Amino acid sequence: GVSSAASDVYKRQCIYSLLTTKTEGQMKILLPVDGSKSSLNAAKYVVKLAKDLRSKCTVTLVSVHDNIGLGHVKQFVANSVIDDYLREVSEKELKGAQKALDTAGVKHSMVIKRGNVANEIIALANKEKFDLIVMGSKGRTGIVDTLMGSVAQKISNVAKQPVLLIK
């Protein structure tokens, strides 16, 4: 509808003003992915953005798994087994976003982390000096949906860089 189009125009204007203040080098975009429809939409938005920037950007996909739920498993299973399992899960979650970026020819790298999801994303964004975080506003269904929603909320409140939430 009209409000959606107006919202899209506003988002683009904000991003363009961010770009005009960045005078040299490529824009670094962090794209947290959890395999949800919302995070895939964020990846597709980054593709559009990369085209607008004429590929003057680098994209890093990040998948973070909260290891709180693994607490009881850790005492029975080696860390390497847990790491392998989380890597497999992450690769599945990253597939859709990777495919969207590959198809459009957008250069990207991937990072897989373990820990508090919001904290890990914010720490990575700051450490690697990302210019923009683009992420889905909602995670997967059910409890995780609420979790990713609160992750998006925390990141948008705490991050030093602009955060673009995509439905």
JSON list of N, CA and C in Angstrom, two decimals, residues 58-122:
[
{"chain": "A", "resi": 58, "resn": "THR", "atom": "N", "xyz": [30.21, -4.40, 1.26]},
{"chain": "A", "resi": 58, "resn": "THR", "atom": "CA", "xyz": [30.54, -5.78, 1.60]},
{"chain": "A", "resi": 58, "resn": "THR", "atom": "C", "xyz": [29.52, -6.22, 2.63]},
{"chain": "A", "resi": 59, "resn": "VAL", "atom": "N", "xyz": [29.09, -7.46, 2.53]},
{"chain": "A", "resi": 59, "resn": "VAL", "atom": "CA", "xyz": [28.05, -7.99, 3.40]},
{"chain": "A", "resi": 59, "resn": "VAL", "atom": "C", "xyz": [28.62, -9.15, 4.19]},
{"chain": "A", "resi": 60, "resn": "THR", "atom": "N", "xyz": [28.34, -9.16, 5.48]},
{"chain": "A", "resi": 60, "resn": "THR", "atom": "CA", "xyz": [28.71, -10.29, 6.32]},
{"chain": "A", "resi": 60, "resn": "THR", "atom": "C", "xyz": [27.43, -10.88, 6.92]},
{"chain": "A", "resi": 61, "resn": "LEU", "atom": "N", "xyz": [27.20, -12.15, 6.60]},
{"chain": "A", "resi": 61, "resn": "LEU", "atom": "CA", "xyz": [26.08, -12.87, 7.19]},
{"chain": "A", "resi": 61, "resn": "LEU", "atom": "C", "xyz": [26.55, -13.40, 8.53]},
{"chain": "A", "resi": 62, "resn": "VAL", "atom": "N", "xyz": [25.71, -13.29, 9.54]},
{"chain": "A", "resi": 62, "resn": "VAL", "atom": "CA", "xyz": [26.08, -13.86, 10.85]},
{"chain": "A", "resi": 62, "resn": "VAL", "atom": "C", "xyz": [24.92, -14.69, 11.39]},
{"chain": "A", "resi": 63, "resn": "SER", "atom": "N", "xyz": [25.27, -15.85, 11.89]},
{"chain": "A", "resi": 63, "resn": "SER", "atom": "CA", "xyz": [24.31, -16.74, 12.55]},
{"chain": "A", "resi": 63, "resn": "SER", "atom": "C", "xyz": [24.82, -16.96, 13.97]},
{"chain": "A", "resi": 64, "resn": "VAL", "atom": "N", "xyz": [23.97, -16.65, 14.94]},
{"chain": "A", "resi": 64, "resn": "VAL", "atom": "CA", "xyz": [24.36, -16.80, 16.34]},
{"chain": "A", "resi": 64, "resn": "VAL", "atom": "C", "xyz": [23.40, -17.75, 17.03]},
{"chain": "A", "resi": 65, "resn": "HIS", "atom": "N", "xyz": [23.96, -18.68, 17.76]},
{"chain": "A", "resi": 65, "resn": "HIS", "atom": "CA", "xyz": [23.12, -19.61, 18.52]},
{"chain": "A", "resi": 65, "resn": "HIS", "atom": "C", "xyz": [23.36, -19.41, 20.01]},
{"chain": "A", "resi": 66, "resn": "ASP", "atom": "N", "xyz": [22.26, -19.19, 20.71]},
{"chain": "A", "resi": 66, "resn": "ASP", "atom": "CA", "xyz": [22.32, -19.01, 22.15]},
{"chain": "A", "resi": 66, "resn": "ASP", "atom": "C", "xyz": [22.63, -20.35, 22.78]},
{"chain": "A", "resi": 67, "resn": "ASN", "atom": "N", "xyz": [23.69, -20.41, 23.57]},
{"chain": "A", "resi": 67, "resn": "ASN", "atom": "CA", "xyz": [24.07, -21.71, 24.14]},
{"chain": "A", "resi": 67, "resn": "ASN", "atom": "C", "xyz": [23.47, -21.97, 25.51]},
{"chain": "A", "resi": 68, "resn": "ILE", "atom": "N", "xyz": [22.54, -21.13, 25.96]},
{"chain": "A", "resi": 68, "resn": "ILE", "atom": "CA", "xyz": [21.88, -21.36, 27.25]},
{"chain": "A", "resi": 68, "resn": "ILE", "atom": "C", "xyz": [21.15, -22.70, 27.22]},
{"chain": "A", "resi": 69, "resn": "GLY", "atom": "N", "xyz": [20.45, -22.97, 26.13]},
{"chain": "A", "resi": 69, "resn": "GLY", "atom": "CA", "xyz": [19.70, -24.22, 25.99]},
{"chain": "A", "resi": 69, "resn": "GLY", "atom": "C", "xyz": [20.58, -25.45, 25.93]},
{"chain": "A", "resi": 70, "resn": "LEU", "atom": "N", "xyz": [21.87, -25.24, 25.69]},
{"chain": "A", "resi": 70, "resn": "LEU", "atom": "CA", "xyz": [22.80, -26.38, 25.58]},
{"chain": "A", "resi": 70, "resn": "LEU", "atom": "C", "xyz": [23.48, -26.69, 26.91]},
{"chain": "A", "resi": 71, "resn": "GLY", "atom": "N", "xyz": [23.15, -25.93, 27.93]},
{"chain": "A", "resi": 71, "resn": "GLY", "atom": "CA", "xyz": [23.80, -26.09, 29.23]},
{"chain": "A", "resi": 71, "resn": "GLY", "atom": "C", "xyz": [23.80, -27.51, 29.75]},
{"chain": "A", "resi": 72, "resn": "HIS", "atom": "N", "xyz": [22.66, -28.18, 29.72]},
{"chain": "A", "resi": 72, "resn": "HIS", "atom": "CA", "xyz": [22.55, -29.54, 30.25]},
{"chain": "A", "resi": 72, "resn": "HIS", "atom": "C", "xyz": [23.24, -30.56, 29.35]},
{"chain": "A", "resi": 73, "resn": "VAL", "atom": "N", "xyz": [23.38, -30.24, 28.06]},
{"chain": "A", "resi": 73, "resn": "VAL", "atom": "CA", "xyz": [24.01, -31.17, 27.12]},
{"chain": "A", "resi": 73, "resn": "VAL", "atom": "C", "xyz": [25.53, -31.14, 27.26]},
{"chain": "A", "resi": 74, "resn": "LYS", "atom": "N", "xyz": [26.07, -29.96, 27.59]},
{"chain": "A", "resi": 74, "resn": "LYS", "atom": "CA", "xyz": [27.52, -29.76, 27.65]},
{"chain": "A", "resi": 74, "resn": "LYS", "atom": "C", "xyz": [28.23, -30.76, 28.54]},
{"chain": "A", "resi": 75, "resn": "GLN", "atom": "N", "xyz": [27.57, -31.18, 29.62]},
{"chain": "A", "resi": 75, "resn": "GLN", "atom": "CA", "xyz": [28.23, -32.10, 30.55]},
{"chain": "A", "resi": 75, "resn": "GLN", "atom": "C", "xyz": [28.36, -33.51, 29.98]},
{"chain": "A", "resi": 76, "resn": "PHE", "atom": "N", "xyz": [27.58, -33.82, 28.94]},
{"chain": "A", "resi": 76, "resn": "PHE", "atom": "CA", "xyz": [27.60, -35.16, 28.36]},
{"chain": "A", "resi": 76, "resn": "PHE", "atom": "C", "xyz": [28.27, -35.23, 26.99]},
{"chain": "A", "resi": 77, "resn": "VAL", "atom": "N", "xyz": [28.37, -34.07, 26.31]},
{"chain": "A", "resi": 77, "resn": "VAL", "atom": "CA", "xyz": [28.85, -34.07, 24.94]},
{"chain": "A", "resi": 77, "resn": "VAL", "atom": "C", "xyz": [30.06, -33.13, 24.80]},
{"chain": "A", "resi": 78, "resn": "ALA", "atom": "N", "xyz": [31.04, -33.56, 24.01]},
{"chain": "A", "resi": 78, "resn": "ALA", "atom": "CA", "xyz": [32.23, -32.74, 23.79]},
{"chain": "A", "resi": 78, "resn": "ALA", "atom": "C", "xyz": [31.87, -31.44, 23.06]},
{"chain": "A", "resi": 79, "resn": "ASN", "atom": "N", "xyz": [32.62, -30.39, 23.37]},
{"chain": "A", "resi": 79, "resn": "ASN", "atom": "CA", "xyz": [32.40, -29.08, 22.73]},
{"chain": "A", "resi": 79, "resn": "ASN", "atom": "C", "xyz": [32.47, -29.16, 21.22]},
{"chain": "A", "resi": 80, "resn": "SER", "atom": "N", "xyz": [33.38, -29.99, 20.70]},
{"chain": "A", "resi": 80, "resn": "SER", "atom": "CA", "xyz": [33.54, -30.10, 19.24]},
{"chain": "A", "resi": 80, "resn": "SER", "atom": "C", "xyz": [32.27, -30.66, 18.60]},
{"chain": "A", "resi": 81, "resn": "VAL", "atom": "N", "xyz": [31.58, -31.56, 19.30]},
{"chain": "A", "resi": 81, "resn": "VAL", "atom": "CA", "xyz": [30.33, -32.14, 18.79]},
{"chain": "A", "resi": 81, "resn": "VAL", "atom": "C", "xyz": [29.25, -31.05, 18.75]},
{"chain": "A", "resi": 82, "resn": "ILE", "atom": "N", "xyz": [29.18, -30.25, 19.81]},
{"chain": "A", "resi": 82, "resn": "ILE", "atom": "CA", "xyz": [28.22, -29.14, 19.87]},
{"chain": "A", "resi": 82, "resn": "ILE", "atom": "C", "xyz": [28.52, -28.14, 18.76]},
{"chain": "A", "resi": 83, "resn": "ASP", "atom": "N", "xyz": [29.81, -27.81, 18.57]},
{"chain": "A", "resi": 83, "resn": "ASP", "atom": "CA", "xyz": [30.20, -26.87, 17.51]},
{"chain": "A", "resi": 83, "resn": "ASP", "atom": "C", "xyz": [29.79, -27.38, 16.14]},
{"chain": "A", "resi": 84, "resn": "ASP", "atom": "N", "xyz": [30.03, -28.67, 15.89]},
{"chain": "A", "resi": 84, "resn": "ASP", "atom": "CA", "xyz": [29.65, -29.27, 14.60]},
{"chain": "A", "resi": 84, "resn": "ASP", "atom": "C", "xyz": [28.14, -29.19, 14.38]},
{"chain": "A", "resi": 85, "resn": "TYR", "atom": "N", "xyz": [27.39, -29.50, 15.43]},
{"chain": "A", "resi": 85, "resn": "TYR", "atom": "CA", "xyz": [25.93, -29.45, 15.35]},
{"chain": "A", "resi": 85, "resn": "TYR", "atom": "C", "xyz": [25.46, -28.03, 15.04]},
{"chain": "A", "resi": 86, "resn": "LEU", "atom": "N", "xyz": [25.99, -27.04, 15.77]},
{"chain": "A", "resi": 86, "resn": "LEU", "atom": "CA", "xyz": [25.59, -25.65, 15.57]},
{"chain": "A", "resi": 86, "resn": "LEU", "atom": "C", "xyz": [26.00, -25.15, 14.18]},
{"chain": "A", "resi": 87, "resn": "ARG", "atom": "N", "xyz": [27.15, -25.61, 13.69]},
{"chain": "A", "resi": 87, "resn": "ARG", "atom": "CA", "xyz": [27.60, -25.23, 12.35]},
{"chain": "A", "resi": 87, "resn": "ARG", "atom": "C", "xyz": [26.60, -25.75, 11.30]},
{"chain": "A", "resi": 88, "resn": "GLU", "atom": "N", "xyz": [26.17, -27.00, 11.47]},
{"chain": "A", "resi": 88, "resn": "GLU", "atom": "CA", "xyz": [25.17, -27.59, 10.55]},
{"chain": "A", "resi": 88, "resn": "GLU", "atom": "C", "xyz": [23.88, -26.79, 10.56]},
{"chain": "A", "resi": 89, "resn": "VAL", "atom": "N", "xyz": [23.38, -26.48, 11.76]},
{"chain": "A", "resi": 89, "resn": "VAL", "atom": "CA", "xyz": [22.14, -25.71, 11.90]},
{"chain": "A", "resi": 89, "resn": "VAL", "atom": "C", "xyz": [22.32, -24.33, 11.24]},
{"chain": "A", "resi": 90, "resn": "SER", "atom": "N", "xyz": [23.45, -23.70, 11.52]},
{"chain": "A", "resi": 90, "resn": "SER", "atom": "CA", "xyz": [23.72, -22.37, 10.96]},
{"chain": "A", "resi": 90, "resn": "SER", "atom": "C", "xyz": [23.77, -22.40, 9.44]},
{"chain": "A", "resi": 91, "resn": "GLU", "atom": "N", "xyz": [24.43, -23.41, 8.89]},
{"chain": "A", "resi": 91, "resn": "GLU", "atom": "CA", "xyz": [24.54, -23.50, 7.44]},
{"chain": "A", "resi": 91, "resn": "GLU", "atom": "C", "xyz": [23.17, -23.63, 6.79]},
{"chain": "A", "resi": 92, "resn": "LYS", "atom": "N", "xyz": [22.27, -24.39, 7.44]},
{"chain": "A", "resi": 92, "resn": "LYS", "atom": "CA", "xyz": [20.89, -24.51, 6.93]},
{"chain": "A", "resi": 92, "resn": "LYS", "atom": "C", "xyz": [20.20, -23.16, 6.99]},
{"chain": "A", "resi": 93, "resn": "GLU", "atom": "N", "xyz": [20.35, -22.46, 8.10]},
{"chain": "A", "resi": 93, "resn": "GLU", "atom": "CA", "xyz": [19.70, -21.16, 8.28]},
{"chain": "A", "resi": 93, "resn": "GLU", "atom": "C", "xyz": [20.23, -20.11, 7.30]},
{"chain": "A", "resi": 94, "resn": "LEU", "atom": "N", "xyz": [21.51, -20.20, 6.98]},
{"chain": "A", "resi": 94, "resn": "LEU", "atom": "CA", "xyz": [22.15, -19.22, 6.12]},
{"chain": "A", "resi": 94, "resn": "LEU", "atom": "C", "xyz": [21.88, -19.45, 4.63]},
{"chain": "A", "resi": 95, "resn": "LYS", "atom": "N", "xyz": [21.45, -20.67, 4.29]},
{"chain": "A", "resi": 95, "resn": "LYS", "atom": "CA", "xyz": [21.30, -21.07, 2.88]},
{"chain": "A", "resi": 95, "resn": "LYS", "atom": "C", "xyz": [20.47, -20.10, 2.04]},
{"chain": "A", "resi": 96, "resn": "GLY", "atom": "N", "xyz": [19.28, -19.74, 2.51]},
{"chain": "A", "resi": 96, "resn": "GLY", "atom": "CA", "xyz": [18.39, -18.86, 1.75]},
{"chain": "A", "resi": 96, "resn": "GLY", "atom": "C", "xyz": [19.00, -17.49, 1.49]},
{"chain": "A", "resi": 97, "resn": "ALA", "atom": "N", "xyz": [19.58, -16.92, 2.53]},
{"chain": "A", "resi": 97, "resn": "ALA", "atom": "CA", "xyz": [20.21, -15.60, 2.40]},
{"chain": "A", "resi": 97, "resn": "ALA", "atom": "C", "xyz": [21.42, -15.68, 1.48]},
{"chain": "A", "resi": 98, "resn": "GLN", "atom": "N", "xyz": [22.22, -16.73, 1.63]},
{"chain": "A", "resi": 98, "resn": "GLN", "atom": "CA", "xyz": [23.38, -16.94, 0.76]},
{"chain": "A", "resi": 98, "resn": "GLN", "atom": "C", "xyz": [22.97, -17.01, -0.69]},
{"chain": "A", "resi": 99, "resn": "LYS", "atom": "N", "xyz": [21.92, -17.78, -0.95]},
{"chain": "A", "resi": 99, "resn": "LYS", "atom": "CA", "xyz": [21.43, -17.97, -2.31]},
{"chain": "A", "resi": 99, "resn": "LYS", "atom": "C", "xyz": [20.99, -16.64, -2.92]},
{"chain": "A", "resi": 100, "resn": "ALA", "atom": "N", "xyz": [20.25, -15.84, -2.14]},
{"chain": "A", "resi": 100, "resn": "ALA", "atom": "CA", "xyz": [19.79, -14.53, -2.62]},
{"chain": "A", "resi": 100, "resn": "ALA", "atom": "C", "xyz": [20.97, -13.64, -2.98]},
{"chain": "A", "resi": 101, "resn": "LEU", "atom": "N", "xyz": [22.00, -13.62, -2.12]},
{"chain": "A", "resi": 101, "resn": "LEU", "atom": "CA", "xyz": [23.18, -12.78, -2.37]},
{"chain": "A", "resi": 101, "resn": "LEU", "atom": "C", "xyz": [24.00, -13.32, -3.54]},
{"chain": "A", "resi": 102, "resn": "ASP", "atom": "N", "xyz": [24.18, -14.65, -3.60]},
{"chain": "A", "resi": 102, "resn": "ASP", "atom": "CA", "xyz": [24.95, -15.27, -4.70]},
{"chain": "A", "resi": 102, "resn": "ASP", "atom": "C", "xyz": [24.29, -14.99, -6.05]},
{"chain": "A", "resi": 103, "resn": "THR", "atom": "N", "xyz": [22.97, -15.19, -6.11]},
{"chain": "A", "resi": 103, "resn": "THR", "atom": "CA", "xyz": [22.22, -14.99, -7.35]},
{"chain": "A", "resi": 103, "resn": "THR", "atom": "C", "xyz": [22.40, -13.56, -7.87]},
{"chain": "A", "resi": 104, "resn": "ALA", "atom": "N", "xyz": [22.46, -12.60, -6.95]},
{"chain": "A", "resi": 104, "resn": "ALA", "atom": "CA", "xyz": [22.60, -11.19, -7.34]},
{"chain": "A", "resi": 104, "resn": "ALA", "atom": "C", "xyz": [24.06, -10.78, -7.51]},
{"chain": "A", "resi": 105, "resn": "GLY", "atom": "N", "xyz": [24.97, -11.70, -7.20]},
{"chain": "A", "resi": 105, "resn": "GLY", "atom": "CA", "xyz": [26.40, -11.41, -7.34]},
{"chain": "A", "resi": 105, "resn": "GLY", "atom": "C", "xyz": [26.93, -10.46, -6.28]},
{"chain": "A", "resi": 106, "resn": "VAL", "atom": "N", "xyz": [26.32, -10.49, -5.09]},
{"chain": "A", "resi": 106, "resn": "VAL", "atom": "CA", "xyz": [26.76, -9.62, -3.99]},
{"chain": "A", "resi": 106, "resn": "VAL", "atom": "C", "xyz": [27.83, -10.36, -3.18]},
{"chain": "A", "resi": 107, "resn": "LYS", "atom": "N", "xyz": [29.00, -9.73, -3.07]},
{"chain": "A", "resi": 107, "resn": "LYS", "atom": "CA", "xyz": [30.10, -10.32, -2.30]},
{"chain": "A", "resi": 107, "resn": "LYS", "atom": "C", "xyz": [29.70, -10.43, -0.83]},
{"chain": "A", "resi": 108, "resn": "HIS", "atom": "N", "xyz": [29.99, -11.58, -0.23]},
{"chain": "A", "resi": 108, "resn": "HIS", "atom": "CA", "xyz": [29.66, -11.71, 1.19]},
{"chain": "A", "resi": 108, "resn": "HIS", "atom": "C", "xyz": [30.56, -12.75, 1.86]},
{"chain": "A", "resi": 109, "resn": "SER", "atom": "N", "xyz": [30.61, -12.63, 3.17]},
{"chain": "A", "resi": 109, "resn": "SER", "atom": "CA", "xyz": [31.32, -13.61, 3.99]},
{"chain": "A", "resi": 109, "resn": "SER", "atom": "C", "xyz": [30.34, -14.08, 5.06]},
{"chain": "A", "resi": 110, "resn": "MET", "atom": "N", "xyz": [30.74, -15.11, 5.81]},
{"chain": "A", "resi": 110, "resn": "MET", "atom": "CA", "xyz": [29.86, -15.65, 6.84]},
{"chain": "A", "resi": 110, "resn": "MET", "atom": "C", "xyz": [30.60, -15.80, 8.16]},
{"chain": "A", "resi": 111, "resn": "VAL", "atom": "N", "xyz": [29.87, -15.56, 9.24]},
{"chain": "A", "resi": 111, "resn": "VAL", "atom": "CA", "xyz": [30.40, -15.74, 10.58]},
{"chain": "A", "resi": 111, "resn": "VAL", "atom": "C", "xyz": [29.38, -16.55, 11.37]},
{"chain": "A", "resi": 112, "resn": "ILE", "atom": "N", "xyz": [29.87, -17.54, 12.11]},
{"chain": "A", "resi": 112, "resn": "ILE", "atom": "CA", "xyz": [28.99, -18.33, 12.98]},
{"chain": "A", "resi": 112, "resn": "ILE", "atom": "C", "xyz": [29.49, -18.13, 14.40]},
{"chain": "A", "resi": 113, "resn": "LYS", "atom": "N", "xyz": [28.59, -17.72, 15.28]},
{"chain": "A", "resi": 113, "resn": "LYS", "atom": "CA", "xyz": [28.94, -17.43, 16.68]},
{"chain": "A", "resi": 113, "resn": "LYS", "atom": "C", "xyz": [28.05, -18.23, 17.62]},
{"chain": "A", "resi": 114, "resn": "ARG", "atom": "N", "xyz": [28.51, -18.31, 18.87]},
{"chain": "A", "resi": 114, "resn": "ARG", "atom": "CA", "xyz": [27.75, -18.97, 19.92]},
{"chain": "A", "resi": 114, "resn": "ARG", "atom": "C", "xyz": [27.74, -18.06, 21.14]},
{"chain": "A", "resi": 115, "resn": "GLY", "atom": "N", "xyz": [26.58, -17.88, 21.73]},
{"chain": "A", "resi": 115, "resn": "GLY", "atom": "CA", "xyz": [26.46, -17.01, 22.90]},
{"chain": "A", "resi": 115, "resn": "GLY", "atom": "C", "xyz": [25.14, -16.28, 22.88]},
{"chain": "A", "resi": 116, "resn": "ASN", "atom": "N", "xyz": [25.05, -15.21, 23.67]},
{"chain": "A", "resi": 116, "resn": "ASN", "atom": "CA", "xyz": [23.84, -14.39, 23.69]},
{"chain": "A", "resi": 116, "resn": "ASN", "atom": "C", "xyz": [23.70, -13.72, 22.33]},
{"chain": "A", "resi": 117, "resn": "VAL", "atom": "N", "xyz": [22.57, -13.97, 21.65]},
{"chain": "A", "resi": 117, "resn": "VAL", "atom": "CA", "xyz": [22.41, -13.56, 20.26]},
{"chain": "A", "resi": 117, "resn": "VAL", "atom": "C", "xyz": [22.62, -12.05, 20.07]},
{"chain": "A", "resi": 118, "resn": "ALA", "atom": "N", "xyz": [21.88, -11.24, 20.81]},
{"chain": "A", "resi": 118, "resn": "ALA", "atom": "CA", "xyz": [21.98, -9.78, 20.64]},
{"chain": "A", "resi": 118, "resn": "ALA", "atom": "C", "xyz": [23.39, -9.29, 20.99]},
{"chain": "A", "resi": 119, "resn": "ASN", "atom": "N", "xyz": [23.94, -9.76, 22.10]},
{"chain": "A", "resi": 119, "resn": "ASN", "atom": "CA", "xyz": [25.28, -9.32, 22.52]},
{"chain": "A", "resi": 119, "resn": "ASN", "atom": "C", "xyz": [26.36, -9.68, 21.50]},
{"chain": "A", "resi": 120, "resn": "GLU", "atom": "N", "xyz": [26.27, -10.88, 20.94]},
{"chain": "A", "resi": 120, "resn": "GLU", "atom": "CA", "xyz": [27.26, -11.33, 19.95]},
{"chain": "A", "resi": 120, "resn": "GLU", "atom": "C", "xyz": [27.18, -10.49, 18.68]},
{"chain": "A", "resi": 121, "resn": "ILE", "atom": "N", "xyz": [25.95, -10.17, 18.25]},
{"chain": "A", "resi": 121, "resn": "ILE", "atom": "CA", "xyz": [25.78, -9.36, 17.04]},
{"chain": "A", "resi": 121, "resn": "ILE", "atom": "C", "xyz": [26.32, -7.95, 17.26]},
{"chain": "A", "resi": 122, "resn": "ILE", "atom": "N", "xyz": [25.99, -7.36, 18.41]},
{"chain": "A", "resi": 122, "resn": "ILE", "atom": "CA", "xyz": [26.46, -6.01, 18.73]},
{"chain": "A", "resi": 122, "resn": "ILE", "atom": "C", "xyz": [27.99, -5.99, 18.84]}
]
